[in-house]
Short mmCIF file of N, CA and C in Angstrom, two decimals:
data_model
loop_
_atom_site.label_atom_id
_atom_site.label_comp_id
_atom_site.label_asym_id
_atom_site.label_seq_id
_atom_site.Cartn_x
_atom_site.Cartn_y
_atom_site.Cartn_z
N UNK A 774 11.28 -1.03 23.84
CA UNK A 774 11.77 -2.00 24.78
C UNK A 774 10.61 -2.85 25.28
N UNK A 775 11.08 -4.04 25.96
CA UNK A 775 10.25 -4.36 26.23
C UNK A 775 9.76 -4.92 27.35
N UNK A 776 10.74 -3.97 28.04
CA UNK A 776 10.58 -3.93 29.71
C UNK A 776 11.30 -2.45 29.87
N UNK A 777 10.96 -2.13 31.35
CA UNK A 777 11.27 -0.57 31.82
C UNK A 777 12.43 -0.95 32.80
N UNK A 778 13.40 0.04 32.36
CA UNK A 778 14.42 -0.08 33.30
C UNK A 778 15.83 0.75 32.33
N UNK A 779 16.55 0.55 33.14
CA UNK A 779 17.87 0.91 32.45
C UNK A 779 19.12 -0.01 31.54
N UNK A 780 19.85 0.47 30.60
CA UNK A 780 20.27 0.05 29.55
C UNK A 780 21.53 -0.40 30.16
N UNK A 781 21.85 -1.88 30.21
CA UNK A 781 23.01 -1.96 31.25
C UNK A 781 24.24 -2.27 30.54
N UNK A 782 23.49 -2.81 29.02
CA UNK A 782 24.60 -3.45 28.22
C UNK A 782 24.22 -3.62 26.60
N UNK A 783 25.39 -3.60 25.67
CA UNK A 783 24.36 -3.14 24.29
C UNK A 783 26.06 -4.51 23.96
N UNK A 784 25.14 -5.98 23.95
CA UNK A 784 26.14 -6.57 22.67
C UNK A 784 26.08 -7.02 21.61
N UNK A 785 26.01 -6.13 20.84
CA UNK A 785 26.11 -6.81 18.99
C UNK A 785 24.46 -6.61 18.67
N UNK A 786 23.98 -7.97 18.73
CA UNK A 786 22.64 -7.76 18.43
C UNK A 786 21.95 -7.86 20.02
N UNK A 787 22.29 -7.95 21.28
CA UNK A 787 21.68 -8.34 22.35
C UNK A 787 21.72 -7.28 22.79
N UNK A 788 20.70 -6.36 23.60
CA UNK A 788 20.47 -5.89 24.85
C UNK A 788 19.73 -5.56 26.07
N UNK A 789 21.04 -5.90 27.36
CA UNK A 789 19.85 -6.12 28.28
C UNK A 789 19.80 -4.53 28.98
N UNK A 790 18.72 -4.86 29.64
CA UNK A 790 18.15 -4.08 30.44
C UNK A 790 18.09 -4.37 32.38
N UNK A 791 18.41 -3.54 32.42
CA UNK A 791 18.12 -3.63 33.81
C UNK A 791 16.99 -3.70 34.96
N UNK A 792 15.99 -4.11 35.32
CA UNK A 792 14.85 -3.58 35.59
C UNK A 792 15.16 -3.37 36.85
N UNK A 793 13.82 -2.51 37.61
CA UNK A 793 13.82 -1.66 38.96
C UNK A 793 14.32 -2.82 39.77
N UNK A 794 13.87 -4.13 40.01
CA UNK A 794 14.07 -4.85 41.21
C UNK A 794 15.48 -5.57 41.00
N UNK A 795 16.24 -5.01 39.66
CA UNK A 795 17.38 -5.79 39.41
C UNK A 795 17.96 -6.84 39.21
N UNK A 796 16.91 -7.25 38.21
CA UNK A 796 17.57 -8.38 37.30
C UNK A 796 17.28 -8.07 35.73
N UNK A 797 17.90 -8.74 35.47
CA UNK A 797 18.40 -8.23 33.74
C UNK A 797 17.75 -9.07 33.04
N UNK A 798 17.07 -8.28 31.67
CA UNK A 798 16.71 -8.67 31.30
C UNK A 798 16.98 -8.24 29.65
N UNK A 799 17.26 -9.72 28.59
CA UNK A 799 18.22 -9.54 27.64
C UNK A 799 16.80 -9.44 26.13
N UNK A 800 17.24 -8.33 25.68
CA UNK A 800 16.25 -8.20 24.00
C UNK A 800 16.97 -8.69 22.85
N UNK A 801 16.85 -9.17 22.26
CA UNK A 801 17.17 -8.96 20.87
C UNK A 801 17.16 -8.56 19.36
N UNK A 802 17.67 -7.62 19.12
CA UNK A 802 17.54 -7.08 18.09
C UNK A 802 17.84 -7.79 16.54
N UNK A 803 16.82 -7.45 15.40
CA UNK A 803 17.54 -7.72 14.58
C UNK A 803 18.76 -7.25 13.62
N UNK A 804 19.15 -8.22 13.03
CA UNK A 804 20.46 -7.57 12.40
C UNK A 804 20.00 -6.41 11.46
N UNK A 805 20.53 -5.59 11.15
CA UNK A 805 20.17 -4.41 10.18
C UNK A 805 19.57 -3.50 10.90
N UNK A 806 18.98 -3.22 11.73
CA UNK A 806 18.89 -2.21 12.21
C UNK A 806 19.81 -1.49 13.42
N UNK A 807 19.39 -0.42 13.67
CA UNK A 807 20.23 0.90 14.02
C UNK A 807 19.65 0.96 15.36
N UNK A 808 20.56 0.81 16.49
CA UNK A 808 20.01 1.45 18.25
C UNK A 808 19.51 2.81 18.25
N UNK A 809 19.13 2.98 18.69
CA UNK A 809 19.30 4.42 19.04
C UNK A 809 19.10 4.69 20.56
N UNK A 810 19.24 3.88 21.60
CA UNK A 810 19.43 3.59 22.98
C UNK A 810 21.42 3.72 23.16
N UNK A 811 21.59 4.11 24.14
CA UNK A 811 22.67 4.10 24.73
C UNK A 811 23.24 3.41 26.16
N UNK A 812 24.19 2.67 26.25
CA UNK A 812 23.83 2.27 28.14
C UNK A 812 24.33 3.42 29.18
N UNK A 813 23.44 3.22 30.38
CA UNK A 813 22.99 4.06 31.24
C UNK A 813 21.21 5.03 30.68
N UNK A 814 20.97 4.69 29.77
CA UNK A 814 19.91 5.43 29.45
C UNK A 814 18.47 4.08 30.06
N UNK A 815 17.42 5.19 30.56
CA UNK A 815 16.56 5.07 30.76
C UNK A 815 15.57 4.56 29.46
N UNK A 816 14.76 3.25 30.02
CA UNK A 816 13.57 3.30 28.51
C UNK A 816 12.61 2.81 29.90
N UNK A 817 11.28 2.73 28.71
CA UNK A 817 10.09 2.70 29.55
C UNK A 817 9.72 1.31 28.47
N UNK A 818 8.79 0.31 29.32
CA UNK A 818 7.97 -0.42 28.36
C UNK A 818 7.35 0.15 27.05
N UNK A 819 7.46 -0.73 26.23
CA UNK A 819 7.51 -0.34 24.45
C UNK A 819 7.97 1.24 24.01
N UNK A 820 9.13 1.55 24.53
CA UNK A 820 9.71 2.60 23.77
C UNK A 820 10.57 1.84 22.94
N UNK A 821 10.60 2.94 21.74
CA UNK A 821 11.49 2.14 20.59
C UNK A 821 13.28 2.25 21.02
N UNK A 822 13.80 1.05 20.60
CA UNK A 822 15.54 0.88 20.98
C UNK A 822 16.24 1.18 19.57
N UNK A 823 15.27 0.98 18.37
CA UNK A 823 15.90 1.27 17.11
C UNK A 823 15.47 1.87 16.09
N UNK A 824 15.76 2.06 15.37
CA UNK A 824 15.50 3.34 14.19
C UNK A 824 14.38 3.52 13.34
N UNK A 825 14.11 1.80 12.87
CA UNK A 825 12.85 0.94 12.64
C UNK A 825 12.91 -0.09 13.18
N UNK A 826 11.48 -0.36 13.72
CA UNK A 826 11.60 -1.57 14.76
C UNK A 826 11.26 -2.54 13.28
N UNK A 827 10.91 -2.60 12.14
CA UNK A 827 10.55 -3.13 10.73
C UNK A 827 11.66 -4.24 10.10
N UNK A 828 12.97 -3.39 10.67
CA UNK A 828 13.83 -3.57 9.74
C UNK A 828 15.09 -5.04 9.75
N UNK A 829 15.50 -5.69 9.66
CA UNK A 829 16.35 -6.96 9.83
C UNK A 829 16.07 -8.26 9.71
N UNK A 830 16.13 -8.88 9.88
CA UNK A 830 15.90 -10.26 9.86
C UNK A 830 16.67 -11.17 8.47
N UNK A 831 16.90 -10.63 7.64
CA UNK A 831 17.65 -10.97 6.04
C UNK A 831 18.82 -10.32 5.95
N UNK A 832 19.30 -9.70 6.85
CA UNK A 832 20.80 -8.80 6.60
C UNK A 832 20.33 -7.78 5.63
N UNK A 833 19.05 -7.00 5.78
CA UNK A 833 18.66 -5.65 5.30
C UNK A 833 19.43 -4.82 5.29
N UNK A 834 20.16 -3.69 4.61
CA UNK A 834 20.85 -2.78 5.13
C UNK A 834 20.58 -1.72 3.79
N UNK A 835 20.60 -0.46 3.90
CA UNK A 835 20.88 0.14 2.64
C UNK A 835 22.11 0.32 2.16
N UNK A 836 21.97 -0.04 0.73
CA UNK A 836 23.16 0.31 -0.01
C UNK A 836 23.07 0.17 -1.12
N UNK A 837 24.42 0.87 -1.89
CA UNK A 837 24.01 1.40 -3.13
C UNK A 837 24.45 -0.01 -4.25
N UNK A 838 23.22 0.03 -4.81
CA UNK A 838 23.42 -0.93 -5.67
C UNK A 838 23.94 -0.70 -7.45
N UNK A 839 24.63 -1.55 -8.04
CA UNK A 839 25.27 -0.99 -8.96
C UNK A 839 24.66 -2.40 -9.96
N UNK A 840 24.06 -1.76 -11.41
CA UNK A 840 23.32 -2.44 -11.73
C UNK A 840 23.99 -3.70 -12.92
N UNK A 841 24.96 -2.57 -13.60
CA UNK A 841 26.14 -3.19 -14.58
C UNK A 841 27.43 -2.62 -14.89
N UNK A 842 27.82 -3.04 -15.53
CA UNK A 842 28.97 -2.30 -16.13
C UNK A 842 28.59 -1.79 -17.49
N UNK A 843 29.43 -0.39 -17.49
CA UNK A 843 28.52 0.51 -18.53
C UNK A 843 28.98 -0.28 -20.09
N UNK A 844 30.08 -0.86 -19.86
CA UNK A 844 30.44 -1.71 -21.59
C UNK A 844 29.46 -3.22 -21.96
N UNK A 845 28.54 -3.46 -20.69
CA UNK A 845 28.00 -4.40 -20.64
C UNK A 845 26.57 -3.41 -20.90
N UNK A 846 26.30 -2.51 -21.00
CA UNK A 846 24.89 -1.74 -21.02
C UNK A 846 25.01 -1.42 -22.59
N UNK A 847 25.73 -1.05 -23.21
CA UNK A 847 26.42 -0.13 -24.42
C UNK A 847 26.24 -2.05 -25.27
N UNK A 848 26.69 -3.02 -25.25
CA UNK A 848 26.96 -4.18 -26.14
C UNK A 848 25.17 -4.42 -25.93
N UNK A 849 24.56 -4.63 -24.54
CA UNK A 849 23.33 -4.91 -25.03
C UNK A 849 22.46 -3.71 -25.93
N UNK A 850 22.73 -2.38 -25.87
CA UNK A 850 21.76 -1.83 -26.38
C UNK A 850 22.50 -2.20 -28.21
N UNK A 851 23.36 -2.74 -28.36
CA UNK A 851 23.98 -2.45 -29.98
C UNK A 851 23.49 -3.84 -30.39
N UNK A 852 23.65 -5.08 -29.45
CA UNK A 852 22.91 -6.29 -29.69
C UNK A 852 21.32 -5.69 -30.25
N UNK A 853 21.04 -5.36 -29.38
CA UNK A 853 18.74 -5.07 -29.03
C UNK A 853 18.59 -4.27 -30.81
N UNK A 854 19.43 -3.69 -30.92
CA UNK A 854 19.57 -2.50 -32.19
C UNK A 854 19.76 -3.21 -33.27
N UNK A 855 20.63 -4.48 -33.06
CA UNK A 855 21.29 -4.68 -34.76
C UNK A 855 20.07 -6.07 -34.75
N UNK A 856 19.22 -6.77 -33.78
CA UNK A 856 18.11 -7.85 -33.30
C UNK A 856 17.12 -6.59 -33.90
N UNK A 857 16.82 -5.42 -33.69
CA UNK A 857 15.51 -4.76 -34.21
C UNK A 857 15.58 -4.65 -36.02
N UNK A 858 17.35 -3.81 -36.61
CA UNK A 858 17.34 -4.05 -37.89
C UNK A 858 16.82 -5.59 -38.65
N UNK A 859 17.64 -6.45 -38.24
CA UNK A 859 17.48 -7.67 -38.97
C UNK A 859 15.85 -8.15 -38.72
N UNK A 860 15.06 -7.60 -37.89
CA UNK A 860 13.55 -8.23 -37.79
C UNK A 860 12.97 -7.28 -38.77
N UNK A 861 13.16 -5.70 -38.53
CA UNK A 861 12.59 -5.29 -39.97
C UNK A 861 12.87 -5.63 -41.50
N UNK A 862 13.87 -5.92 -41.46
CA UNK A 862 14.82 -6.11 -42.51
C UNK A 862 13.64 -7.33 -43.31
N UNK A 863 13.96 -8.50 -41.56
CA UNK A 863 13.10 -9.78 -42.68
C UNK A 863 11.89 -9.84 -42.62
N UNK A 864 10.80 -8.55 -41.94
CA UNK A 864 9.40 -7.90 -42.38
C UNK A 864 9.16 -7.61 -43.47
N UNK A 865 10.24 -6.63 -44.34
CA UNK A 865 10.46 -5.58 -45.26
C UNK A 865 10.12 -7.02 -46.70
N UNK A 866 11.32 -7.91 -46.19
CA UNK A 866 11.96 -8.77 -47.72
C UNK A 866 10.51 -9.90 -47.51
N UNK A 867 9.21 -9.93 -46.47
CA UNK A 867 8.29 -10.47 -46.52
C UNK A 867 7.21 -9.95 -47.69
N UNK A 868 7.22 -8.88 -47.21
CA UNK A 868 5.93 -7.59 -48.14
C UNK A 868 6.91 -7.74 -49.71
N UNK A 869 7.99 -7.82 -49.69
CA UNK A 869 8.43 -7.14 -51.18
C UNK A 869 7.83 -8.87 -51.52
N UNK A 870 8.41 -9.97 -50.97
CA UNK A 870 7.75 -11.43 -51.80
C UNK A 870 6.57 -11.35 -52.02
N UNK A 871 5.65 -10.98 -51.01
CA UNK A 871 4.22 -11.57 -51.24
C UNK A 871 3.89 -10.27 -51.96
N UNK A 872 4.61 -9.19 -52.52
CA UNK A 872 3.97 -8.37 -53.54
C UNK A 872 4.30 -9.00 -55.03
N UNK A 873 5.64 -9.53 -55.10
CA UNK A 873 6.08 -10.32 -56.49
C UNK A 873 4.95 -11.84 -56.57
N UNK A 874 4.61 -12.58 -55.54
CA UNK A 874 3.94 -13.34 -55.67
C UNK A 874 2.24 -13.19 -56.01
N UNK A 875 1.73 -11.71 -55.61
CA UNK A 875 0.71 -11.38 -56.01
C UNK A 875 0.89 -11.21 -57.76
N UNK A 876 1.58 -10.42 -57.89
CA UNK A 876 2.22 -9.83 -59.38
C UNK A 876 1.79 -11.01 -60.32
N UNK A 877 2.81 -12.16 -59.87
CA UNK A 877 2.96 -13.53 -60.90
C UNK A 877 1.83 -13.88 -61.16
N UNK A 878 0.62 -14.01 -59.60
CA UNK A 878 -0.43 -14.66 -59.75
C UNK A 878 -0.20 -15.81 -59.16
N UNK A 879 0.42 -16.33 -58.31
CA UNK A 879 0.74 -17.34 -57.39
C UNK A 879 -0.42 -17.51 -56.30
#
């Protein structure tokens, strides 16, 4: 926090505080992170109000990310596979020419 006093009100991303001589005074949090203050609770100057004080500003949040679809993982690896045959393939039919072209004497 970042004043001492009591927790008078928690909205959304705003909360104020109450201080000793009684006037309020409003923090703001960023989005994505987690309170961990309650109102009626006591804080002291720079005690922490949230879980990581690090965390928000971009709509941070954890979650589970899903990378593809597995018929879309399965077509690229058979693409990458049948792209590796055909490069050996036209390695292979390189060496067999330039061995017939040695042969002739070319």
């Amino acid at each position: 926090a970042k004043e001492t006093g009591t927790i008078s009100a928690v909205d959304g991303l705003k909360v104020s505080i109450q201080k000793e001589d009684g006037s309020i005074f409003e923090q703001e949090v960023l989005p994505g992170a987690q309170l961990v203050v309650e109102v009626g609770e006591q804080v002291k100057k720079d005690d922490p109000i949230t879980t990581n004080p690090n965390v928000g500003g971009f709509g941070q949040a954890e979650k589970e990310v899903v990378l593809q679809d597995m018929n879309r993982v399965y077509a690229y690896c058979a693409i990458s596979f049948s792209i590796f045959l055909s490069q050996l393939s036209f390695v292979l039919k390189k060496k067999q020419f330039e061995k017939v072209q040695l042969a002739e004497g070319f």
